[in-house]
Tab-separated table of C-alpha atoms in Angstrom:
chain	number	residue	atom	x	y	z
A	1	MET	CA	-18.460	-17.039	11.813
A	2	LYS	CA	-16.059	-13.873	10.948
A	3	LYS	CA	-13.061	-14.399	8.462
A	4	THR	CA	-9.725	-14.709	9.707
A	5	ALA	CA	-7.966	-11.565	7.983
A	6	VAL	CA	-4.440	-11.922	6.789
A	7	ASN	CA	-1.807	-9.365	5.034
A	8	PRO	CA	-1.812	-8.367	2.381
A	9	TYR	CA	-6.178	-8.907	2.743
A	10	LEU	CA	-6.725	-9.206	-0.776
A	11	PRO	CA	-6.056	-12.055	-2.475
A	12	PHE	CA	-2.910	-12.745	-3.184
A	13	TRP	CA	-3.005	-12.223	-7.617
A	14	GLU	CA	-4.467	-9.115	-6.599
A	15	THR	CA	-2.526	-5.817	-6.977
A	16	VAL	CA	-4.165	-2.745	-5.347
A	17	PRO	CA	-1.270	-0.773	-4.638
A	18	ASP	CA	-2.026	3.557	-2.940
A	19	GLY	CA	-5.094	2.051	-1.254
A	20	GLU	CA	-7.576	4.481	0.453
A	21	PRO	CA	-9.786	3.006	2.732
A	22	HIS	CA	-13.436	4.541	3.610
A	23	VAL	CA	-16.052	3.547	5.263
A	24	PHE	CA	-19.427	4.107	3.597
A	25	GLY	CA	-22.341	3.262	5.417
A	26	ASP	CA	-21.866	-0.673	7.008
A	27	ARG	CA	-19.083	-1.683	4.521
A	28	VAL	CA	-15.511	-0.826	4.533
A	29	TYR	CA	-14.113	0.006	0.760
A	30	ILE	CA	-10.608	0.391	-0.916
A	31	PHE	CA	-9.741	2.712	-3.515
A	32	GLY	CA	-6.685	2.454	-5.034
A	33	SER	CA	-4.500	2.356	-7.827
A	34	HIS	CA	-3.836	-1.096	-9.651
A	35	ASP	CA	-1.141	-2.426	-11.444
A	36	THR	CA	-0.068	-5.290	-13.118
A	37	ARG	CA	0.426	-9.002	-11.290
A	38	ASN	CA	4.563	-9.397	-12.697
A	39	GLY	CA	4.242	-6.052	-14.249
A	40	THR	CA	6.891	-3.721	-15.837
A	41	SER	CA	5.841	0.142	-14.784
A	42	PHE	CA	3.006	1.735	-11.840
A	43	CYS	CA	-0.725	1.678	-12.384
A	44	GLU	CA	-1.105	-0.129	-15.451
A	45	GLU	CA	-4.531	-0.886	-14.773
A	46	ASP	CA	-8.189	0.292	-14.677
A	47	TYR	CA	-9.289	1.251	-10.954
A	48	VAL	CA	-11.217	-1.657	-9.594
A	49	CYS	CA	-13.263	-1.650	-5.617
A	50	TRP	CA	-12.793	-4.225	-3.212
A	51	SER	CA	-14.841	-3.917	-0.243
A	52	ALA	CA	-15.754	-5.554	2.969
A	53	PRO	CA	-18.490	-5.381	6.225
A	54	ALA	CA	-16.943	-3.107	9.027
A	55	ASP	CA	-17.980	-5.825	11.408
A	56	ASP	CA	-15.876	-8.349	9.510
A	57	PRO	CA	-12.959	-7.110	7.626
A	58	GLY	CA	-11.541	-10.269	6.659
A	59	ASP	CA	-14.170	-11.096	4.161
A	60	TRP	CA	-13.349	-9.080	1.013
A	61	ARG	CA	-15.638	-8.705	-2.100
A	62	TYR	CA	-15.045	-7.552	-5.799
A	63	GLU	CA	-17.245	-4.889	-6.517
A	64	GLY	CA	-15.735	-4.576	-9.994
A	65	VAL	CA	-13.804	-2.054	-12.659
A	66	ILE	CA	-15.054	1.353	-11.005
A	67	TYR	CA	-13.616	3.884	-13.970
A	68	ARG	CA	-11.478	3.300	-16.813
A	69	LYS	CA	-8.422	5.217	-18.411
A	70	ASP	CA	-10.410	5.794	-21.565
A	71	GLN	CA	-13.143	7.490	-19.171
A	72	ASP	CA	-10.785	10.620	-19.510
A	73	PRO	CA	-10.839	13.514	-21.872
A	74	LEU	CA	-7.064	13.730	-21.737
A	75	ASN	CA	-7.321	9.953	-23.486
A	76	GLY	CA	-9.266	10.489	-25.631
A	77	ALA	CA	-13.461	10.853	-24.177
A	78	ALA	CA	-15.315	13.343	-25.179
A	79	TYR	CA	-15.185	17.022	-23.842
A	80	ASP	CA	-17.460	19.992	-25.322
A	81	LYS	CA	-15.176	22.169	-23.232
A	82	ASP	CA	-11.412	24.166	-23.959
A	83	PHE	CA	-8.821	22.162	-21.793
A	84	PRO	CA	-7.135	23.032	-19.150
A	85	GLU	CA	-3.289	23.517	-20.062
A	86	PHE	CA	-1.422	20.305	-19.449
A	87	GLU	CA	1.744	18.699	-19.655
A	88	GLY	CA	3.090	15.987	-22.544
A	89	GLU	CA	0.235	15.067	-25.098
A	90	LEU	CA	-3.376	13.709	-25.344
A	91	GLY	CA	-3.391	9.545	-24.760
A	92	THR	CA	-3.777	7.249	-27.651
A	93	GLU	CA	-5.213	4.005	-28.578
A	94	GLY	CA	-2.498	1.553	-26.972
A	95	HIS	CA	-0.293	4.892	-25.478
A	96	LEU	CA	-2.882	6.306	-22.457
A	97	HIS	CA	-2.507	8.113	-19.490
A	98	CYS	CA	-2.445	5.408	-16.263
A	99	LEU	CA	-4.394	6.010	-13.533
A	100	TYR	CA	-2.729	7.666	-10.609
A	101	ALA	CA	-3.591	7.027	-7.074
A	102	PRO	CA	-6.744	7.854	-6.622
A	103	ASP	CA	-9.189	9.208	-3.406
A	104	VAL	CA	-12.755	9.035	-2.727
A	105	ALA	CA	-15.104	11.383	-1.047
A	106	GLN	CA	-19.310	11.963	-0.481
A	107	GLY	CA	-19.616	15.136	-1.258
A	108	PRO	CA	-22.248	17.622	-0.237
A	109	ASP	CA	-25.266	16.233	-2.752
A	110	GLY	CA	-24.453	12.730	-0.990
A	111	ARG	CA	-22.979	11.298	-4.148
A	112	PHE	CA	-19.838	10.308	-4.326
A	113	TYR	CA	-16.728	12.037	-5.727
A	114	LEU	CA	-13.412	10.182	-7.780
A	115	TYR	CA	-10.306	11.952	-7.736
A	116	TYR	CA	-6.800	11.054	-9.481
A	117	ALA	CA	-4.514	12.334	-11.760
A	118	LEU	CA	-3.043	10.464	-14.841
A	119	ASP	CA	0.449	10.457	-15.342
A	120	PHE	CA	2.570	13.295	-14.686
A	121	VAL	CA	0.122	15.593	-16.757
A	122	ASN	CA	-0.360	18.070	-13.801
A	123	VAL	CA	-3.983	18.028	-13.802
A	124	ILE	CA	-6.616	16.602	-11.149
A	125	SER	CA	-9.335	15.133	-12.403
A	126	VAL	CA	-12.806	13.666	-11.183
A	127	ALA	CA	-15.430	11.272	-11.903
A	128	VAL	CA	-18.836	10.736	-9.795
A	129	CYS	CA	-21.280	8.012	-9.057
A	130	ASP	CA	-24.015	7.585	-6.667
A	131	THR	CA	-23.065	4.123	-4.824
A	132	PRO	CA	-19.323	3.892	-3.654
A	133	ALA	CA	-18.382	1.197	-5.969
A	134	GLY	CA	-20.636	2.150	-8.561
A	135	LYS	CA	-19.567	2.837	-12.012
A	136	TYR	CA	-18.116	6.154	-12.072
A	137	GLU	CA	-18.886	8.808	-15.272
A	138	PHE	CA	-16.598	11.730	-16.032
A	139	LEU	CA	-17.315	15.200	-14.075
A	140	ASP	CA	-14.295	17.618	-14.882
A	141	PHE	CA	-11.547	18.615	-14.533
A	142	VAL	CA	-9.888	20.722	-11.382
A	143	MET	CA	-10.014	24.391	-12.136
A	144	ARG	CA	-10.951	27.827	-11.605
A	145	GLU	CA	-13.827	29.026	-12.871
A	146	ASP	CA	-11.795	30.952	-15.624
A	147	GLY	CA	-10.764	27.087	-16.345
A	148	SER	CA	-6.975	28.286	-15.591
A	149	ILE	CA	-5.218	26.024	-12.725
A	150	PRO	CA	-2.742	27.349	-10.185
A	151	ARG	CA	0.721	26.596	-10.867
A	152	THR	CA	2.074	26.476	-7.208
A	153	GLY	CA	2.409	22.854	-6.440
A	154	ARG	CA	2.188	19.264	-8.410
A	155	TRP	CA	-1.618	18.349	-8.830
A	156	PHE	CA	-1.097	15.090	-8.122
A	157	ASP	CA	-1.956	12.156	-5.572
A	158	PRO	CA	-5.283	13.630	-4.638
A	159	ALA	CA	-6.414	13.638	-1.076
A	160	ILE	CA	-10.154	15.141	-0.611
A	161	LEU	CA	-12.178	16.032	2.881
A	162	CYS	CA	-15.315	16.708	2.542
A	163	GLU	CA	-17.195	18.807	5.748
A	164	GLU	CA	-19.795	21.621	6.746
A	165	SER	CA	-17.004	23.839	6.635
A	166	GLY	CA	-16.167	22.909	3.192
A	167	ASN	CA	-14.597	20.785	0.055
A	168	TYR	CA	-10.560	20.330	0.713
A	169	LEU	CA	-8.324	19.036	-1.738
A	170	TYR	CA	-5.209	18.302	-1.425
A	171	TYR	CA	-2.348	17.559	-3.473
A	172	GLY	CA	1.115	17.152	-4.317
A	173	PHE	CA	4.464	16.006	-5.501
A	174	CYS	CA	8.183	17.534	-4.245
A	175	PRO	CA	11.016	15.860	-5.523
A	176	PRO	CA	14.516	16.227	-4.208
A	177	VAL	CA	15.341	17.252	-8.121
A	178	ARG	CA	13.814	19.206	-10.714
A	179	PHE	CA	12.585	16.946	-13.651
A	180	PRO	CA	12.580	18.060	-17.713
A	181	GLY	CA	9.751	20.089	-17.485
A	182	MET	CA	9.964	21.105	-13.511
A	183	GLU	CA	12.920	23.472	-13.457
A	184	ASP	CA	11.019	26.400	-13.302
A	185	LEU	CA	7.890	25.085	-11.124
A	186	ASP	CA	7.261	26.329	-7.453
A	187	ILE	CA	7.033	23.186	-5.201
A	188	PRO	CA	6.518	24.210	-1.821
A	189	GLY	CA	5.095	20.379	-0.250
A	190	ALA	CA	2.060	19.184	0.141
A	191	MET	CA	-1.105	21.949	-1.091
A	192	MET	CA	-4.481	22.239	-0.252
A	193	VAL	CA	-7.502	24.427	-1.887
A	194	LYS	CA	-11.011	24.278	-1.361
A	195	LEU	CA	-13.407	23.481	-3.889
A	196	ALA	CA	-17.319	24.565	-4.271
A	197	ASP	CA	-19.918	22.211	-4.256
A	198	ASP	CA	-19.779	21.100	-7.611
A	199	MET	CA	-16.703	19.272	-6.377
A	200	HIS	CA	-14.609	20.501	-9.197
A	201	THR	CA	-14.374	24.667	-9.109
A	202	ILE	CA	-11.226	25.730	-7.210
A	203	ILE	CA	-12.276	28.844	-5.097
A	204	THR	CA	-8.826	29.502	-3.202
A	205	GLU	CA	-5.498	29.748	-3.612
A	206	PRO	CA	-2.838	26.900	-2.782
A	207	VAL	CA	-1.443	27.187	0.506
A	208	CYS	CA	1.184	24.299	1.920
A	209	VAL	CA	0.168	22.699	4.437
A	210	ALA	CA	3.268	20.559	5.015
A	211	ASN	CA	6.797	21.292	4.271
A	212	GLY	CA	8.693	19.222	1.181
A	213	CYS	CA	12.297	19.314	-0.071
A	214	ASP	CA	12.261	23.196	-0.562
A	215	THR	CA	10.944	24.326	2.244
A	216	ALA	CA	11.377	21.587	4.984
A	217	LYS	CA	14.683	23.054	6.378
A	218	GLY	CA	14.580	23.965	10.067
A	219	THR	CA	11.318	22.873	10.630
A	220	GLY	CA	9.750	19.813	11.486
A	221	TYR	CA	9.266	17.983	8.481
A	222	GLU	CA	13.374	18.511	8.241
A	223	ALA	CA	14.230	14.830	8.312
A	224	HIS	CA	10.989	13.545	6.495
A	225	PRO	CA	10.095	15.991	4.445
A	226	PHE	CA	6.644	15.705	2.172
A	227	PHE	CA	7.726	13.865	-0.950
A	228	GLU	CA	3.943	12.764	-2.189
A	229	ALA	CA	0.903	10.529	-1.431
A	230	SER	CA	-1.760	12.736	-0.035
A	231	SER	CA	-4.101	11.270	2.424
A	232	ILE	CA	-6.497	13.216	5.052
A	233	ARG	CA	-8.531	12.260	8.599
A	234	HIS	CA	-11.001	14.057	10.892
A	235	PHE	CA	-10.624	12.142	13.486
A	236	GLY	CA	-12.118	13.825	16.973
A	237	GLU	CA	-10.531	16.961	17.689
A	238	TYR	CA	-7.663	16.729	15.559
A	239	TYR	CA	-7.259	16.244	11.201
A	240	TYR	CA	-4.406	13.963	9.974
A	241	PHE	CA	-2.054	14.939	7.200
A	242	VAL	CA	-0.777	11.493	6.206
A	243	TYR	CA	1.873	11.099	3.340
A	244	SER	CA	5.084	9.376	2.054
A	245	SER	CA	8.432	11.059	3.137
A	246	LEU	CA	11.352	11.845	0.526
A	247	GLN	CA	12.867	8.180	2.108
A	248	GLY	CA	10.053	6.352	0.607
A	249	ASN	CA	9.034	3.413	2.329
A	250	GLU	CA	7.192	4.961	5.557
A	251	LEU	CA	4.299	7.105	5.714
A	252	CYS	CA	4.180	10.284	7.718
A	253	TYR	CA	1.557	12.457	9.612
A	254	GLY	CA	1.289	15.599	10.901
A	255	MET	CA	-1.585	17.326	12.775
A	256	ALA	CA	-3.852	20.034	13.051
A	257	GLU	CA	-6.796	21.390	14.559
A	258	SER	CA	-8.456	22.349	11.279
A	259	PRO	CA	-8.616	21.002	7.450
A	260	GLU	CA	-6.621	23.882	6.313
A	261	GLY	CA	-3.140	23.638	8.863
A	262	PRO	CA	-0.723	23.635	8.516
A	263	PHE	CA	-0.127	20.339	9.978
A	264	GLU	CA	2.567	19.823	12.104
A	265	TYR	CA	5.008	17.206	11.761
A	266	LYS	CA	4.308	13.975	14.294
A	267	GLY	CA	6.389	11.136	13.196
A	268	VAL	CA	6.285	7.551	11.417
A	269	ILE	CA	3.339	5.746	11.446
A	270	VAL	CA	4.573	2.258	9.389
A	271	SER	CA	7.275	1.547	6.964
A	272	ASN	CA	7.013	-1.485	4.637
A	273	GLY	CA	11.181	-2.265	6.061
A	274	ASP	CA	9.963	-1.315	9.520
A	275	LEU	CA	12.732	0.667	8.954
A	276	GLY	CA	12.633	3.204	12.444
A	277	TYR	CA	10.842	0.517	14.840
A	278	LYS	CA	11.539	0.479	18.014
A	279	GLY	CA	15.196	1.303	16.847
A	280	ASN	CA	15.415	-0.526	13.739
A	281	THR	CA	18.219	0.837	11.446
A	282	LEU	CA	17.463	-2.997	8.558
A	283	PRO	CA	14.712	-3.513	6.998
A	284	VAL	CA	13.102	-6.884	7.629
A	285	ASN	CA	11.691	-6.624	4.090
A	286	TYR	CA	13.088	-5.286	0.740
A	287	THR	CA	11.677	-1.632	0.771
A	288	GLY	CA	9.529	0.579	-2.028
A	289	ASN	CA	7.292	3.512	-2.139
A	290	ASN	CA	4.454	3.733	-0.337
A	291	HIS	CA	0.925	5.131	-0.300
A	292	GLY	CA	-2.212	4.556	2.567
A	293	GLY	CA	-4.675	5.997	4.421
A	294	LEU	CA	-6.205	6.007	8.556
A	295	VAL	CA	-9.021	4.793	9.031
A	296	GLN	CA	-11.659	3.482	11.901
A	297	ILE	CA	-13.132	0.496	11.649
A	298	GLU	CA	-16.182	0.583	14.061
A	299	ASP	CA	-14.101	1.065	17.193
A	300	LYS	CA	-10.708	0.798	15.905
A	301	TYR	CA	-7.747	2.662	13.580
A	302	TYR	CA	-6.277	1.381	11.053
A	303	ILE	CA	-3.284	2.287	8.532
A	304	PHE	CA	-3.562	1.009	5.055
A	305	TRP	CA	0.093	0.665	3.237
A	306	HIS	CA	1.656	-1.481	0.575
A	307	ARG	CA	4.306	-3.594	-0.432
A	308	HIS	CA	6.016	-5.132	-3.341
A	309	THR	CA	6.179	-8.675	-4.572
A	310	HIS	CA	8.184	-10.185	-7.687
A	311	GLY	CA	11.609	-8.130	-6.688
A	312	THR	CA	10.320	-4.978	-8.804
A	313	ALA	CA	8.527	-1.589	-7.724
A	314	PHE	CA	5.483	-2.650	-10.187
A	315	SER	CA	3.225	-5.378	-8.570
A	316	ARG	CA	2.091	-3.704	-4.981
A	317	GLN	CA	-0.352	-5.591	-2.849
A	318	GLY	CA	-1.948	-3.740	-0.315
A	319	CYS	CA	-1.846	-4.267	3.625
A	320	ALA	CA	-3.374	-2.555	6.565
A	321	ASP	CA	-2.903	-2.790	10.852
A	322	GLN	CA	-3.756	-1.424	13.803
A	323	VAL	CA	-2.193	1.573	15.401
A	324	GLU	CA	-3.134	3.614	18.899
A	325	ILE	CA	-3.942	6.777	18.994
A	326	LEU	CA	-2.587	8.080	22.088
A	327	SER	CA	-4.812	10.129	24.674
A	328	ASP	CA	-2.245	13.716	23.409
A	329	GLY	CA	-3.902	12.614	19.472
A	330	THR	CA	-0.549	10.965	18.829
A	331	ILE	CA	0.242	7.525	17.145
A	332	PRO	CA	3.306	5.750	17.366
A	333	GLN	CA	5.231	3.959	14.218
A	334	ILE	CA	3.749	0.406	14.465
A	335	GLU	CA	5.072	-2.836	13.609
A	336	ILE	CA	3.996	-4.650	10.201
A	337	THR	CA	2.548	-7.800	10.153
A	338	SER	CA	0.560	-11.072	9.008
A	339	CYS	CA	-2.137	-10.646	11.383
A	340	GLY	CA	-3.773	-7.415	9.402
A	341	LEU	CA	-6.988	-6.683	10.279
A	342	ASN	CA	-7.950	-9.600	12.391
A	343	ASP	CA	-7.397	-8.220	15.340
A	344	GLY	CA	-5.076	-10.612	17.048
A	345	PRO	CA	-2.836	-13.390	15.717
A	346	LEU	CA	-3.310	-16.009	13.689
A	347	PRO	CA	-4.670	-19.148	15.095
A	348	ALA	CA	-1.844	-22.064	14.977
A	349	GLU	CA	-4.132	-24.630	12.918
A	350	GLY	CA	-4.582	-25.949	9.138
A	351	LYS	CA	-2.597	-24.549	6.089
A	352	TRP	CA	-1.023	-21.040	4.969
A	353	LYS	CA	0.556	-20.280	2.671
A	354	THR	CA	3.917	-17.697	2.785
A	355	TYR	CA	2.432	-14.703	0.656
A	356	ILE	CA	1.839	-13.791	4.141
A	357	ALA	CA	5.022	-13.365	5.160
A	358	CYS	CA	5.523	-9.831	6.539
A	359	HIS	CA	9.842	-10.383	6.640
A	360	LEU	CA	11.230	-11.446	4.111
A	361	THR	CA	15.474	-10.861	3.760
A	362	GLU	CA	18.477	-12.690	2.401
A	363	GLY	CA	21.083	-14.151	4.448
A	364	ASP	CA	23.237	-10.435	4.856
A	365	ARG	CA	20.636	-8.190	6.479
A	366	SER	CA	22.846	-5.179	5.480
A	367	LYS	CA	22.790	-6.206	1.911
A	368	VAL	CA	18.533	-5.939	1.754
A	369	GLY	CA	17.583	-2.849	-0.072
A	370	GLN	CA	15.487	-1.522	-2.266
A	371	VAL	CA	13.030	-3.528	-4.481
A	372	VAL	CA	14.318	-3.313	-8.652
A	373	MET	CA	12.965	-0.495	-10.738
A	374	GLY	CA	13.718	1.245	-13.947
A	375	GLY	CA	12.245	3.967	-15.632
A	376	PRO	CA	10.112	4.746	-18.115
A	377	GLY	CA	10.260	2.941	-21.252
A	378	GLU	CA	13.778	1.352	-19.670
A	379	ALA	CA	14.316	-2.465	-19.134
A	380	LEU	CA	13.748	-3.419	-15.400
A	381	PRO	CA	17.420	-4.513	-14.275
A	382	GLU	CA	18.441	-7.992	-13.363
A	383	LEU	CA	17.471	-8.896	-9.408
A	384	PRO	CA	19.959	-9.338	-6.962
A	385	GLU	CA	21.451	-12.483	-7.532
A	386	GLU	CA	20.573	-13.567	-2.973
A	387	MET	CA	17.394	-11.748	-3.314
A	388	PRO	CA	13.919	-13.787	-2.100
A	389	TYR	CA	11.058	-12.457	-3.365
A	390	ILE	CA	6.978	-13.605	-3.724
A	391	THR	CA	5.651	-14.511	-6.841
A	392	GLU	CA	3.652	-17.196	-8.497
A	393	GLU	CA	3.021	-19.706	-11.416
A	394	GLU	CA	0.123	-21.448	-12.981
A	395	LYS	CA	-1.173	-24.309	-11.232
A	396	LYS	CA	-4.537	-26.425	-11.612
A	397	GLY	CA	-6.790	-26.504	-8.674
A	398	GLU	CA	-5.204	-23.453	-7.374
A	399	GLU	CA	-6.867	-19.889	-7.349
A	400	LYS	CA	-6.928	-18.625	-10.281
A	401	GLU	CA	-5.219	-21.164	-11.492
A	402	LEU	CA	-2.173	-19.729	-9.367
A	403	TYR	CA	0.213	-21.033	-6.589
A	404	PRO	CA	1.935	-18.273	-5.009
A	405	PHE	CA	5.626	-19.038	-3.430
A	406	ILE	CA	8.725	-17.427	-1.989
A	407	HIS	CA	11.639	-17.832	-4.863
A	408	ASN	CA	15.093	-17.922	-4.086
A	409	MET	CA	15.276	-18.518	-0.528
A	410	ARG	CA	19.304	-19.483	-0.643
A	411	ASP	CA	21.853	-19.321	2.539
A	412	GLY	CA	20.543	-17.374	5.642
A	413	ALA	CA	17.542	-16.354	3.739
A	414	VAL	CA	14.611	-15.845	6.143
A	415	ALA	CA	10.848	-15.611	5.876
A	416	GLY	CA	9.089	-14.563	9.000
A	417	PHE	CA	5.435	-14.282	10.225
A	418	LYS	CA	4.056	-12.488	12.856
A	419	TYR	CA	1.872	-13.409	14.807
A	420	PHE	CA	0.518	-16.914	15.663
A	421	ALA	CA	-1.481	-17.933	18.931
A	422	LEU	CA	0.217	-21.365	19.430
A	423	LYS	CA	-1.582	-23.383	22.609
A	424	GLY	CA	1.689	-25.670	23.410
A	425	THR	CA	0.510	-28.731	22.114
A	426	GLU	CA	1.338	-28.447	18.786
A	427	LYS	CA	3.746	-31.283	17.235
A	428	GLU	CA	4.373	-30.680	13.684
A	429	ILE	CA	4.766	-28.189	11.401
A	430	ALA	CA	4.845	-29.259	7.569
A	431	VAL	CA	6.477	-27.119	5.241
A	432	THR	CA	6.012	-27.299	1.174
A	433	VAL	CA	9.445	-26.644	-0.267
A	434	ARG	CA	11.641	-27.470	-3.840
A	435	GLY	CA	15.145	-27.054	-4.365
A	436	ARG	CA	17.968	-28.494	-2.861
A	437	GLY	CA	18.553	-26.906	0.847
A	438	ALA	CA	17.635	-27.197	4.701
A	439	LEU	CA	15.048	-24.851	6.213
A	440	GLN	CA	15.069	-24.500	9.967
A	441	LEU	CA	12.479	-23.042	11.913
A	442	VAL	CA	12.911	-20.023	14.558
A	443	ILE	CA	10.875	-19.000	17.120
A	444	ASP	CA	10.311	-15.113	18.091
A	445	THR	CA	13.744	-13.736	16.250
A	446	PRO	CA	15.154	-14.539	13.033
A	447	ASP	CA	18.440	-15.198	14.331
A	448	GLY	CA	17.583	-17.647	17.103
A	449	SER	CA	19.208	-15.274	19.735
A	450	PHE	CA	17.453	-15.416	22.622
A	451	PRO	CA	18.378	-18.095	25.431
A	452	ASP	CA	14.374	-18.534	25.802
A	453	VAL	CA	13.103	-19.649	22.397
A	454	SER	CA	13.314	-23.223	20.957
A	455	ALA	CA	14.832	-23.988	17.625
A	456	ALA	CA	12.685	-26.353	15.835
A	457	ALA	CA	13.679	-29.549	13.999
A	458	CYS	CA	15.206	-28.440	10.648
A	459	VAL	CA	14.389	-30.519	7.747
A	460	GLU	CA	16.553	-31.564	3.931
A	461	CYS	CA	14.636	-31.030	0.515
A	462	ASP	CA	16.623	-32.169	-2.525
A	463	SER	CA	14.174	-32.843	-5.456
A	464	PRO	CA	12.634	-30.266	-7.916
A	465	GLU	CA	9.328	-30.991	-7.193
A	466	TRP	CA	6.593	-29.395	-4.415
A	467	THR	CA	7.466	-32.192	-1.511
A	468	GLU	CA	6.231	-31.890	1.836
A	469	LYS	CA	8.349	-32.058	4.518
A	470	ARG	CA	7.852	-33.007	8.192
A	471	MET	CA	9.813	-30.814	10.957
A	472	ASP	CA	9.253	-31.704	15.040
A	473	ILE	CA	8.730	-29.068	17.116
A	474	SER	CA	8.182	-28.160	21.168
A	475	VAL	CA	6.665	-24.467	21.870
A	476	LYS	CA	5.736	-22.840	25.110
A	477	GLU	CA	1.827	-22.060	24.821
A	478	GLY	CA	1.568	-18.060	23.771
A	479	VAL	CA	1.801	-15.670	20.722
A	480	HIS	CA	4.734	-16.587	18.794
A	481	ALA	CA	6.626	-15.107	15.381
A	482	LEU	CA	7.285	-18.194	13.305
A	483	TYR	CA	11.015	-17.418	11.055
A	484	PHE	CA	12.022	-20.136	8.157
A	485	ARG	CA	15.307	-19.525	7.951
A	486	VAL	CA	17.632	-21.436	5.340
A	487	LYS	CA	20.251	-22.876	6.655
A	488	GLU	CA	21.931	-23.906	3.524
A	489	GLY	CA	21.275	-24.544	-0.439
A	490	ARG	CA	18.095	-22.950	-2.175
A	491	LEU	CA	15.149	-23.466	-2.275
A	492	ASP	CA	11.542	-22.030	-3.053
A	493	PHE	CA	8.664	-21.888	-0.052
A	494	ALA	CA	5.130	-22.397	-1.378
A	495	GLU	CA	3.136	-23.458	2.348
A	496	PHE	CA	3.457	-24.624	5.874
A	497	ALA	CA	0.927	-26.497	8.470
A	498	PHE	CA	0.470	-27.008	12.087
């Protein structure tokens, strides 16, 4: 029996953002950065890998640590050649450069190559392994045969594609302003170079394949210029270049008939706040940066993306949702859900943890903005007073001895779950809450405005301890979204059960 999949697709305690999914053999592998749960900066941990059977993508298996930050020579590992020119200082114990978003491809020799950039050194490194999820070993830096590195574009967020026609490396970071040290750099957008079959020697000069802030005016990219997060896939006759736009919350894409581009801008695939979906102008979540890739799993296509927890930008979790590729190759923007890789709505049976919420807003939707983020070395700002967010606390008997829940739901706050398949025979929903306030269940719309929906009963809570409360419900058979809304007070919300 297949395991029910949800979003986020990994266990709630795992924080692997920037996910690049790849199918190797009969398994789906996810490669990404690795945040710290309740962290204070991006990508603080070593790379780990998870995989799942292609025919059961809810059954994820931890493959362990596949690469450590101290394996890179820029962090002190042995290297018997001259270093390429890089920015900053060598990492030292206790002050190692972080491993930023990676990608993996199977090379012409059958081995697997891991591409990554350390934090803002402006160099891309390569590691290699005989298996997709084994222990990778540092191979070399990406550079020309003479040891130099082209200085067009920022060497950041690599994506790799290996085909019979060659090995294509995409990279880039294109901010609207030049940070210190970047004033004189040429940063046109997303760049591409070809690599020799040794998988690290550059054999062509960089070309811009997707326009960034400097070059987007008058092009299809003008409203959604390339910012970062390059990702590349080849399906049928088209190549798909996925990237994070300057808006940050969205993954956009361009299409081309050649891996060398240029890629014609086509639209937004996903927003981690559902901004733009069916004209939506108010986010369904607090937004933040986004990064991910497309993958074909058996006969279906999915976009992998990430969301934010703990109210900050630094504890991100991987999510995925199905996309449709139309006859002309284009991909309409999809809605984010709690179902993810489940291939359909979730069953209205048993108990569900609330961390799978795909809608989480405070009472005034117009004030739902970005998650909190501080700069390097800066203390995190205080979270907005009205902001609800997913977090956890220690609790014996729970997975990893941790209990996830939604914290700080105040008047008008809504937690939404899309979608569940209800039989129409469900009579009660039990909710696990604490605090002082009233919680209402509304079906299919967060404000209950549709005339044909039934607002279920409301329960009241007045307890500092977790308490189960039961609601009577009457819902028509069908696929429904469930929205739990705080009518008054302030509550924490951990579970619900049919």
